[in-house]
Coordinates of C-alpha atoms in Angstrom, one line a residue:
Chain A
M366 CA -0.4 0.0 0.1
A367 CA 2.8 2.2 -0.9
V368 CA 3.2 6.0 -2.1
Y369 CA 5.7 7.7 0.4
T370 CA 7.0 10.4 -2.2
E371 CA 4.9 12.0 -3.9
V372 CA 6.4 12.8 -7.0
F373 CA 5.5 16.4 -8.6
D374 CA 4.6 17.1 -11.8
D375 CA 7.0 19.4 -13.6
D376 CA 9.9 16.8 -12.2
V377 CA 7.7 14.1 -14.3
S378 CA 8.0 15.8 -17.0
A379 CA 11.9 16.3 -16.5
F380 CA 12.0 12.5 -15.8
L381 CA 10.1 11.4 -19.1
A382 CA 12.4 13.8 -21.1
D383 CA 15.0 11.6 -21.0
Y384 CA 13.0 8.4 -22.2
D385 CA 11.7 7.8 -25.6
I386 CA 7.8 6.5 -24.5
G387 CA 5.5 8.9 -25.7
R388 CA 3.3 11.7 -23.9
L389 CA 2.2 11.4 -20.2
R390 CA -1.6 10.2 -20.1
V391 CA -1.9 8.6 -16.6
L392 CA -0.4 8.5 -13.5
K393 CA -1.7 7.0 -10.1
G394 CA -0.4 6.1 -6.9
I395 CA -0.3 2.2 -6.5
A396 CA -1.9 0.5 -3.4
E397 CA 0.7 -2.5 -4.0
G398 CA 4.6 -2.9 -2.8
V399 CA 4.9 -2.5 1.0
E400 CA 9.0 -1.2 0.3
N401 CA 8.9 1.6 -2.4
S402 CA 6.9 4.0 -3.4
N403 CA 5.0 3.1 -7.0
Y404 CA 2.6 5.1 -10.1
L405 CA 1.1 3.5 -12.8
L406 CA 2.4 5.4 -15.6
I407 CA 0.6 5.8 -18.9
T408 CA 1.8 7.6 -22.5
D409 CA -0.1 7.6 -25.3
Q410 CA 1.9 4.2 -26.3
A411 CA 2.7 2.2 -23.4
P412 CA 1.6 1.8 -19.4
Y413 CA 4.5 1.3 -17.4
I414 CA 5.2 0.7 -13.5
L415 CA 7.2 3.7 -11.7
T416 CA 9.1 2.7 -8.8
L417 CA 10.4 5.3 -6.7
Y418 CA 12.8 3.4 -4.5
E419 CA 12.6 4.1 -0.5
R420 CA 14.9 4.4 2.6
R421 CA 14.9 0.6 3.1
V422 CA 16.0 -0.5 -0.4
D423 CA 19.7 -0.2 -0.5
P424 CA 20.5 1.8 -3.8
A425 CA 23.6 -0.2 -4.2
D426 CA 21.6 -2.9 -5.0
L427 CA 19.8 -1.5 -7.6
P428 CA 21.5 -2.2 -10.5
F429 CA 21.0 -6.2 -8.8
F430 CA 18.2 -5.8 -8.9
L431 CA 17.1 -4.2 -12.6
G432 CA 19.8 -6.3 -14.3
L433 CA 18.0 -9.7 -12.4
L434 CA 15.1 -8.3 -14.0
R435 CA 16.6 -8.5 -17.9
H436 CA 18.6 -11.6 -17.4
L437 CA 15.5 -13.4 -16.4
A438 CA 13.3 -12.4 -18.8
A439 CA 15.4 -13.1 -21.9
R440 CA 15.4 -16.5 -20.1
G441 CA 11.5 -16.6 -20.3
L442 CA 10.4 -15.7 -17.1
P443 CA 7.2 -13.2 -17.0
C444 CA 8.4 -10.2 -15.0
P445 CA 9.1 -6.9 -15.5
Q446 CA 11.4 -5.2 -17.4
P447 CA 13.8 -2.3 -16.7
V448 CA 12.5 0.4 -19.4
P449 CA 16.2 2.2 -20.4
G450 CA 16.3 6.6 -21.0
R451 CA 17.4 7.5 -24.2
D452 CA 20.9 6.7 -22.9
G453 CA 20.6 3.1 -22.3
E454 CA 20.7 3.4 -18.6
P455 CA 17.4 2.6 -16.6
L456 CA 18.0 3.1 -13.3
R457 CA 17.3 7.4 -12.7
T458 CA 16.6 10.0 -10.4
L459 CA 13.0 11.2 -9.5
G460 CA 11.3 13.4 -6.7
G461 CA 15.0 13.1 -4.9
R462 CA 15.5 9.6 -5.3
P463 CA 16.4 6.6 -7.1
A464 CA 13.7 5.8 -10.1
A465 CA 13.3 2.8 -13.0
L466 CA 10.7 2.5 -15.1
V467 CA 9.3 -1.0 -16.0
T468 CA 6.9 -2.5 -18.0
F469 CA 3.4 -3.4 -17.3
L470 CA 2.1 -7.0 -16.8
E471 CA -1.4 -8.0 -17.0
G472 CA -2.5 -9.8 -14.7
A473 CA -3.9 -9.4 -11.4
W474 CA -2.6 -11.7 -8.2
A475 CA -4.7 -14.7 -6.5
R476 CA -6.5 -13.0 -3.2
R477 CA -7.1 -17.0 -2.8
P478 CA -4.4 -18.8 -3.8
E479 CA -6.0 -22.5 -5.3
V480 CA -4.2 -25.8 -5.7
S481 CA -3.9 -24.5 -9.9
H482 CA -2.0 -21.4 -8.9
C483 CA 0.1 -23.4 -6.4
A484 CA 0.9 -25.8 -8.9
Q485 CA 2.1 -22.8 -11.4
L486 CA 3.5 -21.3 -8.8
G487 CA 5.7 -24.3 -8.2
D488 CA 6.9 -24.1 -12.0
A489 CA 7.7 -20.7 -11.8
L490 CA 10.0 -20.7 -9.2
A491 CA 12.0 -23.6 -10.3
R492 CA 12.6 -21.9 -13.8
L493 CA 13.3 -18.4 -12.1
H494 CA 15.8 -20.6 -10.1
L495 CA 17.2 -22.3 -13.4
A496 CA 17.1 -18.7 -15.5
G497 CA 19.1 -17.2 -12.3
L498 CA 21.6 -20.1 -12.2
D499 CA 24.2 -17.7 -14.6
Y500 CA 23.4 -15.0 -13.2
P501 CA 26.8 -13.1 -12.8
L502 CA 25.9 -10.7 -10.7
R503 CA 25.9 -12.0 -6.5
R504 CA 24.2 -10.1 -3.3
A505 CA 23.9 -11.6 0.0
N506 CA 20.7 -12.3 2.0
S507 CA 20.9 -9.6 4.7
L508 CA 17.4 -11.6 6.1
A509 CA 19.3 -15.1 6.4
L510 CA 20.6 -16.7 9.8
A511 CA 22.9 -13.8 10.8
G512 CA 20.5 -10.9 10.6
W513 CA 17.7 -12.6 12.4
H514 CA 19.6 -12.4 15.6
G515 CA 20.5 -8.9 14.7
L516 CA 16.4 -8.6 14.2
F517 CA 15.3 -10.3 16.7
E518 CA 17.8 -7.9 19.1
A519 CA 16.2 -5.2 18.3
V520 CA 12.9 -6.3 19.7
R521 CA 14.1 -8.7 22.3
E522 CA 12.8 -6.0 24.7
A523 CA 9.0 -5.9 23.2
A524 CA 8.4 -8.9 21.8
D525 CA 6.4 -10.1 25.2
G526 CA 4.3 -6.9 24.8
V527 CA 3.0 -7.9 21.6
I528 CA 2.3 -11.7 22.0
P529 CA 2.9 -13.5 25.6
G530 CA 5.2 -16.0 25.7
L531 CA 7.2 -14.3 22.2
R532 CA 10.7 -14.0 23.3
A533 CA 11.4 -17.9 25.1
L534 CA 10.3 -18.6 21.4
V535 CA 12.5 -16.7 19.1
E536 CA 15.4 -16.8 21.4
T537 CA 14.9 -20.6 21.5
E538 CA 13.9 -21.4 18.3
L539 CA 17.3 -19.2 16.8
A540 CA 19.8 -21.2 18.9
F541 CA 17.9 -24.3 17.0
L542 CA 18.1 -23.0 14.1
D543 CA 21.8 -21.8 14.7
A544 CA 22.8 -25.4 15.7
H545 CA 21.0 -27.1 12.8
W546 CA 20.6 -24.7 9.9
P547 CA 22.6 -26.6 6.8
A548 CA 25.3 -26.3 4.5
G549 CA 25.6 -26.9 1.4
L550 CA 22.4 -27.2 -0.2
P551 CA 21.8 -26.1 -3.9
A552 CA 22.7 -22.0 -4.1
G553 CA 22.0 -19.2 -6.7
V554 CA 19.2 -16.2 -6.9
I555 CA 16.3 -16.4 -5.0
H556 CA 13.1 -14.2 -5.1
A557 CA 12.7 -14.5 -1.2
D558 CA 9.4 -12.6 -1.3
L559 CA 7.2 -14.4 -3.3
F560 CA 4.0 -14.0 -1.9
P561 CA 0.8 -14.3 -3.7
D562 CA 0.8 -10.9 -4.5
N563 CA 3.7 -10.2 -6.1
V564 CA 2.3 -13.1 -9.0
F565 CA -0.3 -12.5 -11.1
F566 CA -2.7 -14.8 -13.3
L567 CA -4.7 -13.5 -16.0
D568 CA -8.0 -16.1 -16.9
G569 CA -6.0 -18.3 -14.8
T570 CA -2.9 -19.0 -16.1
L571 CA 0.2 -17.5 -14.1
S572 CA 1.0 -14.5 -16.3
G573 CA 3.7 -12.4 -14.3
V574 CA 6.3 -12.6 -10.9
I575 CA 6.9 -9.1 -9.6
D576 CA 8.8 -7.3 -7.2
F577 CA 12.5 -8.2 -6.9
Y578 CA 13.7 -6.5 -4.5
F579 CA 14.1 -9.2 -2.2
A580 CA 16.5 -11.4 -4.4
C581 CA 19.9 -12.6 -3.6
N582 CA 21.5 -15.4 -3.5
D583 CA 20.9 -18.4 -1.0
F584 CA 19.9 -21.8 -0.9
L585 CA 17.4 -22.3 -3.8
A586 CA 14.6 -24.7 -1.6
Y587 CA 14.7 -21.9 0.7
D588 CA 12.7 -19.9 -1.5
L589 CA 9.7 -23.0 -1.9
A590 CA 10.3 -22.6 2.3
V591 CA 9.0 -19.4 2.0
C592 CA 6.4 -20.4 -0.8
L593 CA 4.9 -23.3 1.7
N594 CA 4.3 -20.4 4.3
A595 CA 3.0 -17.7 1.8
W596 CA 1.2 -20.2 -0.3
C597 CA -0.2 -23.4 1.3
F598 CA -1.6 -22.0 4.7
E599 CA -5.4 -21.3 4.9
G600 CA -6.6 -19.2 7.8
E601 CA -3.1 -19.3 9.4
R602 CA -2.8 -22.2 10.7
E603 CA -4.2 -24.8 8.4
F604 CA -2.2 -26.3 6.4
N605 CA -3.2 -27.7 2.7
A606 CA -1.1 -30.6 1.7
T607 CA -2.8 -30.4 -1.1
K608 CA -1.5 -27.2 -2.2
A609 CA 1.9 -28.1 -0.7
H610 CA 2.3 -31.3 -3.3
H611 CA 1.7 -29.7 -6.3
M612 CA 3.7 -26.6 -5.6
I613 CA 6.8 -28.8 -5.0
S614 CA 5.5 -32.0 -7.6
R615 CA 5.5 -29.5 -10.4
Y616 CA 8.8 -27.8 -9.0
Q617 CA 10.4 -30.6 -9.1
K618 CA 9.7 -31.2 -12.7
H619 CA 12.3 -28.6 -13.6
R620 CA 14.7 -29.2 -10.5
P621 CA 14.3 -32.3 -9.1
L622 CA 15.3 -31.7 -4.7
S623 CA 18.7 -33.4 -3.6
D624 CA 18.0 -36.0 -0.5
A625 CA 19.3 -33.3 0.9
E626 CA 17.4 -30.8 0.2
F627 CA 14.6 -33.0 0.8
A628 CA 15.6 -33.1 4.9
A629 CA 15.7 -30.3 4.9
L630 CA 12.9 -28.3 4.2
P631 CA 10.9 -28.7 7.5
L632 CA 14.2 -26.9 8.7
L633 CA 14.1 -23.9 6.0
A634 CA 10.3 -23.7 6.3
R635 CA 10.7 -22.9 10.4
G636 CA 13.6 -20.5 9.4
A637 CA 11.6 -19.2 6.8
A638 CA 8.4 -18.7 9.2
L639 CA 10.9 -17.0 11.9
R640 CA 12.5 -14.7 9.4
F641 CA 8.6 -12.7 8.6
L642 CA 7.7 -13.3 11.8
L643 CA 10.5 -11.3 13.1
T644 CA 10.1 -8.3 10.6
R645 CA 7.0 -8.4 11.1
L646 CA 7.2 -7.9 14.9
Y647 CA 9.3 -5.7 14.4
D648 CA 7.5 -3.4 11.8
W649 CA 4.7 -3.9 14.1
L650 CA 7.0 -1.8 16.6
H651 CA 8.4 0.5 14.8
T652 CA 5.3 1.9 12.6
P653 CA 4.2 5.1 13.5
P654 CA 1.2 5.8 13.7
G655 CA -0.2 7.5 10.9
A656 CA 2.1 6.0 8.5
L657 CA 0.7 4.4 5.2
V658 CA 1.3 1.3 5.8
R659 CA -0.6 -1.2 8.1
P660 CA 2.0 -3.3 10.0
K661 CA 0.8 -7.0 9.2
D662 CA 0.2 -9.1 12.5
P663 CA 3.5 -11.5 13.6
Q664 CA 0.2 -13.5 14.9
E665 CA 0.5 -15.5 11.5
Y666 CA 4.2 -16.9 11.3
V667 CA 3.5 -17.6 15.1
H668 CA 1.8 -20.7 13.9
K669 CA 3.4 -21.5 11.3
L670 CA 6.3 -21.6 12.9
R671 CA 4.5 -24.1 15.0
F672 CA 3.5 -26.0 12.6
H673 CA 7.3 -26.7 11.2
Q674 CA 8.4 -27.6 14.3
A675 CA 5.7 -30.6 15.1
I676 CA 5.1 -31.8 11.6
G677 CA 7.7 -34.9 11.6
G678 CA 9.5 -35.0 8.4
A679 CA 9.0 -33.2 4.5
G680 CA 6.6 -36.1 4.4
A681 CA 3.2 -33.2 5.9
Y682 CA 4.0 -31.5 2.9
G683 CA 2.5 -33.9 1.1
V684 CA 5.6 -34.9 -0.6
T685 CA 7.8 -38.5 -0.7
R686 CA 11.0 -39.2 -1.5
Chain B
M454 CA -4.2 5.9 -0.2
A455 CA -7.1 3.5 0.6
V456 CA -7.7 0.3 -0.1
Y457 CA -9.6 -1.0 2.6
T458 CA -11.6 -4.0 1.4
E459 CA -9.5 -6.8 -0.2
V460 CA -11.8 -8.5 -2.9
F461 CA -11.8 -12.0 -4.1
D462 CA -11.1 -13.3 -7.2
D463 CA -13.8 -15.8 -7.2
D464 CA -16.4 -12.4 -6.1
V465 CA -15.1 -10.3 -8.7
S466 CA -15.4 -13.1 -11.5
A467 CA -19.1 -13.5 -9.9
F468 CA -19.5 -9.5 -9.9
L469 CA -18.6 -9.2 -13.9
A470 CA -20.6 -11.6 -14.9
D471 CA -23.3 -8.9 -14.0
Y472 CA -21.9 -6.7 -17.2
D473 CA -21.2 -6.7 -20.4
I474 CA -17.6 -5.2 -20.3
G475 CA -15.2 -8.0 -21.7
R476 CA -12.8 -10.3 -19.3
L477 CA -10.4 -9.0 -16.5
R478 CA -7.0 -8.3 -17.2
V479 CA -5.8 -6.3 -14.7
L480 CA -6.9 -5.5 -10.9
K481 CA -4.7 -3.4 -8.6
G482 CA -5.3 -1.3 -5.8
I483 CA -5.3 2.7 -6.0
A484 CA -3.1 4.8 -3.6
E485 CA -6.1 7.6 -4.5
G486 CA -9.7 8.2 -2.4
V487 CA -9.3 8.5 1.3
E488 CA -12.9 7.5 1.9
N489 CA -13.5 4.4 0.0
S490 CA -11.6 1.4 -2.0
N491 CA -10.2 1.7 -5.5
Y492 CA -9.4 -0.5 -7.7
L493 CA -8.0 0.0 -11.6
L494 CA -10.0 -2.8 -13.3
I495 CA -9.1 -3.4 -16.7
T496 CA -10.6 -5.6 -19.2
D497 CA -10.1 -7.0 -22.6
Q498 CA -12.1 -3.8 -23.6
A499 CA -11.5 -0.4 -21.7
P500 CA -9.7 0.6 -17.9
Y501 CA -12.0 1.1 -15.2
I502 CA -12.4 2.6 -11.6
L503 CA -14.1 -0.1 -9.7
T504 CA -15.1 1.6 -5.9
L505 CA -15.9 -0.6 -3.1
Y506 CA -18.1 2.6 -0.5
E507 CA -16.5 2.0 3.0
R508 CA -18.1 2.9 6.1
R509 CA -18.2 6.5 5.8
V510 CA -20.5 6.9 2.9
D511 CA -24.1 6.4 3.5
P512 CA -25.7 3.5 0.8
A513 CA -28.7 6.0 0.9
D514 CA -26.8 8.6 -0.8
L515 CA -25.2 6.8 -3.4
P516 CA -28.4 7.0 -5.9
F517 CA -27.4 11.0 -5.2
F518 CA -23.9 10.6 -6.2
L519 CA -24.0 8.3 -9.1
G520 CA -27.0 9.4 -10.6
L521 CA -25.3 13.2 -10.2
L522 CA -22.5 11.9 -12.6
R523 CA -24.6 10.3 -15.5
H524 CA -26.3 14.4 -15.5
L525 CA -23.5 16.2 -15.2
A526 CA -21.6 14.6 -18.0
A527 CA -24.6 14.3 -20.7
R528 CA -24.2 18.1 -19.5
G529 CA -20.5 17.7 -21.0
L530 CA -18.3 18.2 -17.9
P531 CA -15.5 15.4 -18.0
C532 CA -16.4 13.1 -14.8
P533 CA -16.5 9.3 -14.2
Q534 CA -19.6 8.0 -15.8
P535 CA -21.1 5.0 -14.0
V536 CA -21.4 1.6 -16.0
P537 CA -24.5 -0.4 -15.5
G538 CA -25.0 -3.9 -15.3
R539 CA -26.4 -5.7 -17.4
D540 CA -29.8 -5.0 -15.9
G541 CA -29.4 -1.5 -15.7
E542 CA -28.8 -0.8 -12.5
P543 CA -25.2 0.9 -11.7
L544 CA -25.1 -0.1 -8.0
R545 CA -23.9 -3.1 -7.2
T546 CA -22.3 -5.6 -4.3
L547 CA -18.9 -6.7 -4.0
G548 CA -17.3 -7.9 -1.3
G549 CA -20.7 -7.3 1.0
R550 CA -19.9 -3.7 0.2
P551 CA -21.5 -1.6 -2.1
A552 CA -19.8 -1.2 -5.3
A553 CA -19.7 0.6 -8.8
L554 CA -18.0 0.5 -11.8
V555 CA -16.7 4.1 -13.6
T556 CA -15.4 4.8 -16.8
F557 CA -11.9 5.7 -16.3
L558 CA -10.4 9.1 -16.9
E559 CA -7.1 9.7 -18.5
G560 CA -5.3 12.4 -16.9
A561 CA -3.0 13.3 -13.8
W562 CA -3.9 15.5 -10.6
A563 CA -1.8 18.6 -10.5
R564 CA 0.9 18.2 -7.5
R565 CA 2.2 22.2 -7.8
P566 CA -0.8 23.8 -9.2
E567 CA 0.3 26.8 -11.3
V568 CA -1.8 29.8 -12.3
S569 CA -3.3 28.0 -15.7
H570 CA -4.8 25.0 -13.5
C571 CA -6.7 27.6 -11.0
A572 CA -8.0 29.4 -13.5
Q573 CA -9.0 26.3 -15.4
L574 CA -10.4 25.0 -12.3
G575 CA -12.3 28.3 -12.2
D576 CA -13.6 27.7 -15.1
A577 CA -14.7 24.0 -14.3
L578 CA -15.9 24.6 -11.2
A579 CA -18.7 26.9 -12.4
R580 CA -19.5 25.0 -15.7
L581 CA -19.9 21.8 -12.8
H582 CA -22.5 24.5 -10.7
L583 CA -24.7 25.6 -14.1
A584 CA -25.0 22.0 -15.2
G585 CA -25.9 20.9 -11.6
L586 CA -29.1 23.1 -11.1
D587 CA -31.9 20.7 -12.8
Y588 CA -30.3 17.6 -11.3
P589 CA -33.8 16.3 -9.4
L590 CA -31.9 14.7 -6.4
R591 CA -31.0 16.2 -3.3
R592 CA -28.7 15.9 -0.8
A593 CA -28.0 17.6 2.5
N594 CA -24.5 19.4 3.5
S595 CA -24.0 17.2 6.3
L596 CA -20.5 18.8 6.8
A597 CA -22.3 22.4 7.1
L598 CA -22.4 24.7 10.0
A599 CA -24.3 22.6 12.2
G600 CA -21.8 19.3 11.5
W601 CA -19.3 21.2 12.9
H602 CA -20.7 22.0 16.0
G603 CA -21.1 18.3 15.8
L604 CA -17.6 17.6 14.9
F605 CA -15.8 20.0 17.7
E606 CA -18.1 18.2 19.9
A607 CA -16.1 15.1 19.2
V608 CA -13.0 17.0 19.9
R609 CA -12.9 19.2 21.6
E610 CA -11.4 18.2 24.9
A611 CA -8.7 17.2 23.1
A612 CA -8.3 20.1 20.5
D613 CA -5.7 21.6 22.1
G614 CA -3.0 18.5 23.1
V615 CA -2.8 18.6 19.0
I616 CA -2.2 22.4 19.1
P617 CA -2.2 24.6 21.6
G618 CA -4.8 26.9 22.0
L619 CA -6.6 25.3 19.4
R620 CA -9.5 24.7 21.3
A621 CA -10.4 28.4 22.1
L622 CA -10.2 29.4 18.5
V623 CA -12.7 27.2 17.5
E624 CA -15.3 28.7 20.2
T625 CA -14.6 32.0 19.5
E626 CA -14.8 31.1 15.3
L627 CA -17.4 28.5 15.7
A628 CA -19.7 31.7 16.9
F629 CA -18.4 34.0 15.2
L630 CA -19.9 32.2 12.0
D631 CA -23.0 31.2 13.6
A632 CA -24.1 35.0 14.1
H633 CA -22.6 36.0 11.2
W634 CA -23.4 32.8 8.5
P635 CA -24.8 34.1 5.5
A636 CA -28.6 33.4 4.1
G637 CA -30.0 33.3 0.9
L638 CA -26.9 33.1 -1.8
P639 CA -27.2 30.8 -4.1
A640 CA -27.5 27.9 -3.8
G641 CA -27.3 24.2 -5.7
V642 CA -25.1 21.6 -6.6
I643 CA -21.1 21.3 -5.0
H644 CA -18.6 19.0 -5.3
A645 CA -17.5 20.1 -2.2
D646 CA -14.2 18.3 -1.7
L647 CA -12.7 19.7 -5.4
F648 CA -8.9 19.9 -4.0
P649 CA -6.1 19.5 -6.8
D650 CA -6.0 15.6 -6.4
N651 CA -9.8 15.1 -7.6
V652 CA -9.0 17.2 -11.2
F653 CA -6.9 15.7 -13.8
F654 CA -4.8 17.6 -16.6
L655 CA -3.6 15.7 -19.9
D656 CA -1.2 17.8 -21.5
G657 CA -1.9 21.0 -19.1
T658 CA -5.4 20.6 -19.9
L659 CA -8.0 19.9 -17.3
S660 CA -9.4 16.7 -18.3
G661 CA -11.6 15.3 -15.7
V662 CA -13.2 16.1 -12.5
I663 CA -13.6 13.0 -9.7
D664 CA -14.7 12.1 -6.3
F665 CA -18.1 13.4 -5.8
Y666 CA -18.6 11.7 -2.8
F667 CA -19.1 14.6 -0.5
A668 CA -21.6 16.3 -3.3
C669 CA -24.3 17.9 -1.8
N670 CA -26.9 21.5 -2.2
D671 CA -25.3 24.3 -0.5
F672 CA -24.3 27.5 -1.5
L673 CA -22.7 27.3 -4.6
A674 CA -20.1 30.2 -3.9
Y675 CA -19.1 28.3 -1.0
D676 CA -17.6 25.3 -3.3
L677 CA -15.6 28.3 -4.8
A678 CA -14.0 28.8 -0.7
V679 CA -13.1 25.6 -0.5
C680 CA -11.2 26.0 -4.4
L681 CA -9.5 28.9 -3.1
N682 CA -8.3 27.7 0.4
A683 CA -7.3 24.0 -1.2
W684 CA -5.7 25.6 -4.9
C685 CA -4.1 28.9 -4.1
F686 CA -2.5 28.5 -1.2
E687 CA 1.9 28.1 -1.2
G688 CA 3.4 26.2 1.8
E689 CA 0.4 26.4 4.1
R690 CA 1.0 29.9 4.8
E691 CA 1.2 31.9 1.6
F692 CA -1.7 32.8 -0.4
N693 CA -1.5 33.2 -3.8
A694 CA -3.9 36.5 -4.8
T695 CA -3.2 35.8 -9.0
K696 CA -3.8 31.8 -8.8
A697 CA -6.8 33.2 -6.8
H698 CA -7.7 36.1 -9.2
H699 CA -7.5 33.8 -12.2
M700 CA -9.8 31.5 -10.5
I701 CA -12.6 33.5 -9.3
S702 CA -12.4 35.4 -12.6
R703 CA -12.5 32.4 -15.0
Y704 CA -15.6 31.2 -12.5
Q705 CA -17.4 35.1 -13.1
K706 CA -17.0 34.0 -16.9
H707 CA -19.5 31.3 -16.8
R708 CA -21.8 32.7 -13.5
P709 CA -20.9 36.0 -12.1
L710 CA -20.9 36.4 -8.6
S711 CA -23.8 38.5 -7.1
D712 CA -22.4 40.8 -5.2
A713 CA -24.0 39.1 -1.9
E714 CA -21.9 36.2 -3.2
F715 CA -18.4 38.5 -3.2
A716 CA -19.1 40.4 -0.1
A717 CA -19.6 36.6 1.5
L718 CA -16.8 35.0 0.3
P719 CA -14.4 36.0 2.9
L720 CA -16.8 34.6 5.7
L721 CA -17.1 30.9 3.5
A722 CA -13.8 30.7 3.5
R723 CA -13.5 30.9 7.3
G724 CA -16.1 28.2 7.0
A725 CA -14.3 26.0 5.0
A726 CA -11.1 26.4 6.1
L727 CA -12.9 25.2 9.5
R728 CA -14.6 22.4 7.8
F729 CA -11.2 21.1 7.3
L730 CA -9.4 22.1 10.0
L731 CA -12.4 19.9 12.3
T732 CA -12.4 16.3 10.1
R733 CA -8.9 16.7 10.4
L734 CA -8.6 17.5 14.0
Y735 CA -11.0 14.6 14.2
D736 CA -9.3 12.3 11.8
W737 CA -5.9 12.9 13.4
L738 CA -7.2 11.9 16.9
H739 CA -9.3 8.4 15.7
T740 CA -7.1 7.3 13.4
P741 CA -5.7 4.0 15.0
P742 CA -2.4 3.3 14.7
G743 CA -1.5 1.4 11.7
A744 CA -4.4 2.5 9.6
L745 CA -3.8 2.6 5.7
V746 CA -4.6 6.3 5.8
R747 CA -2.1 9.2 6.8
P748 CA -4.1 11.4 9.0
K749 CA -3.4 15.4 7.4
D750 CA -2.1 18.0 9.5
P751 CA -4.8 19.8 11.2
Q752 CA -1.9 22.7 11.8
E753 CA -2.8 23.9 7.8
Y754 CA -6.3 24.5 8.0
V755 CA -5.3 26.9 11.0
H756 CA -2.9 28.7 9.3
K757 CA -5.4 29.4 6.4
L758 CA -8.6 30.5 9.0
R759 CA -6.1 33.3 10.3
F760 CA -5.5 34.3 6.7
H761 CA -9.3 34.8 6.2
Q762 CA -9.6 36.5 9.7
A763 CA -7.2 38.7 9.2
I764 CA -8.4 40.1 5.4
G765 CA -10.2 43.3 5.4
G766 CA -13.1 42.0 1.9
A767 CA -12.9 39.6 -1.0
G768 CA -9.9 42.0 -2.1
A769 CA -7.9 40.1 -1.1
Y770 CA -8.4 37.2 -3.6
G771 CA -7.2 39.7 -5.9
V772 CA -10.8 40.1 -7.1
T773 CA -13.3 43.9 -7.4
R774 CA -16.4 44.4 -8.3

């Protein structure tokens, strides 16, 4: 729900003068994307998405993100394409912020994902992982295990005030993950935030993947674990193993999981649950009154973490070796 | 910045089945419109705006609003057109809320209104007032003098905590307006909320007027006073009389102000300033933490009210009799 930076007419006119994309017809703030300011910008030639990168995005990472979009699209993944200015450079400045135009993707995200959506998501995720294997730039995952410790330091004292018992839950979980986090799993470029609102469908068919601003290098199977949490629960607590089965099976049609990845899935899912639990908790505590973004309830991810803690193995995800 | 009600795919499909406008291609929440949830909805035939009416809108008023759009557009004012379903009815239900589709207007609102924008606004406002004269439905202005008293009752005790001295300022002003509010000025349908973000321009030319959900019957010159406050100040405190001159002059090309209206302008502008001061103060105090809408600072309208209290007459608006 995000328009943090309001852009001014003359700034937009000056910005568009550096492109060869026609005259401005429509400029509308979009209530999607939590980290940046997004506008629908339509010229007399085509529609675009204009993104102004806000403080949470490190400008040094922007070449990684924009280059990745080009790289993935060239390999057939339906994702937005950065539109370069006349000088060939897609990364520019608007309203004092780094800004970029990308192509507009048709489709709508699945507000209630069903099995067919989950299956297609598994398909697209594997294609994304394979397409990213030869991407030359690298970006560390700042929200991996070390980052979770850092986040927790910032919320430790306040955690129990949000959810009683949360501090002990997270302390125990972090210690467990420190001791058991896997090493040596197949790694590459992951999306790292592939929630339903980042995937578009058109007439029931996946038509686009957006919002790569958490993309980084990490274990590929961790990305699948993020998706299990984001797509396969219903009403926060109920895990739909049929959806997980179809997601993982379709993923494996393109890239079969190794035994080590399969065995590590529950652990990765615990880590993925903890990651979103901690960022939601942090945002819950740090969102000022009157902010434009409504913080999401961390409780949802407490339920998800507990689910993965309780299962006996990856068989609970509806798949077998 | 508003998407209060999230709509689900199957609900949207069922909703669209009642129309004859093609298949859904895009559904995006729009970060504009404070009172309702707005989506950009594009089918393979055309783009539309889908509005879900939220709790602040009385469903009994919706026929007034939707009928007004049809009435004004039939008289040449560029405003959104309600799109009827197959049964001819534009007012429907979606996600448990009253909902309507309207046509999509091209253009972008003027983030920094200049003289030419203000002049065209004066032109459009007069055309709106003339076009509304024969509109048969009526809606009382719930945010007129009596409504301001009601609002103030709800914020009186907390006012000084927001801005020291505000309680006394408002009490004195309300008493003054009670004693001096004009009677018998020309009345008709007014927009009542014609801020820059409700007026679109395309290549510098006014292309659309939107968001009629405060429209009501009241003094026509009061609408002009709302616009003086919303368009002619710079940086909250500085009144640009050149902008006001062009706005009022262009308005008078279509509908000359009577002597009584001219004389009443400063008083109407004080009332208009108090109206937005009070609603902003109310929202400032009643917006829950984590809400989607950032409440606007009431301080801006304290400055505007004081400006109109201090001037000697309507000559300060750059116009003479």
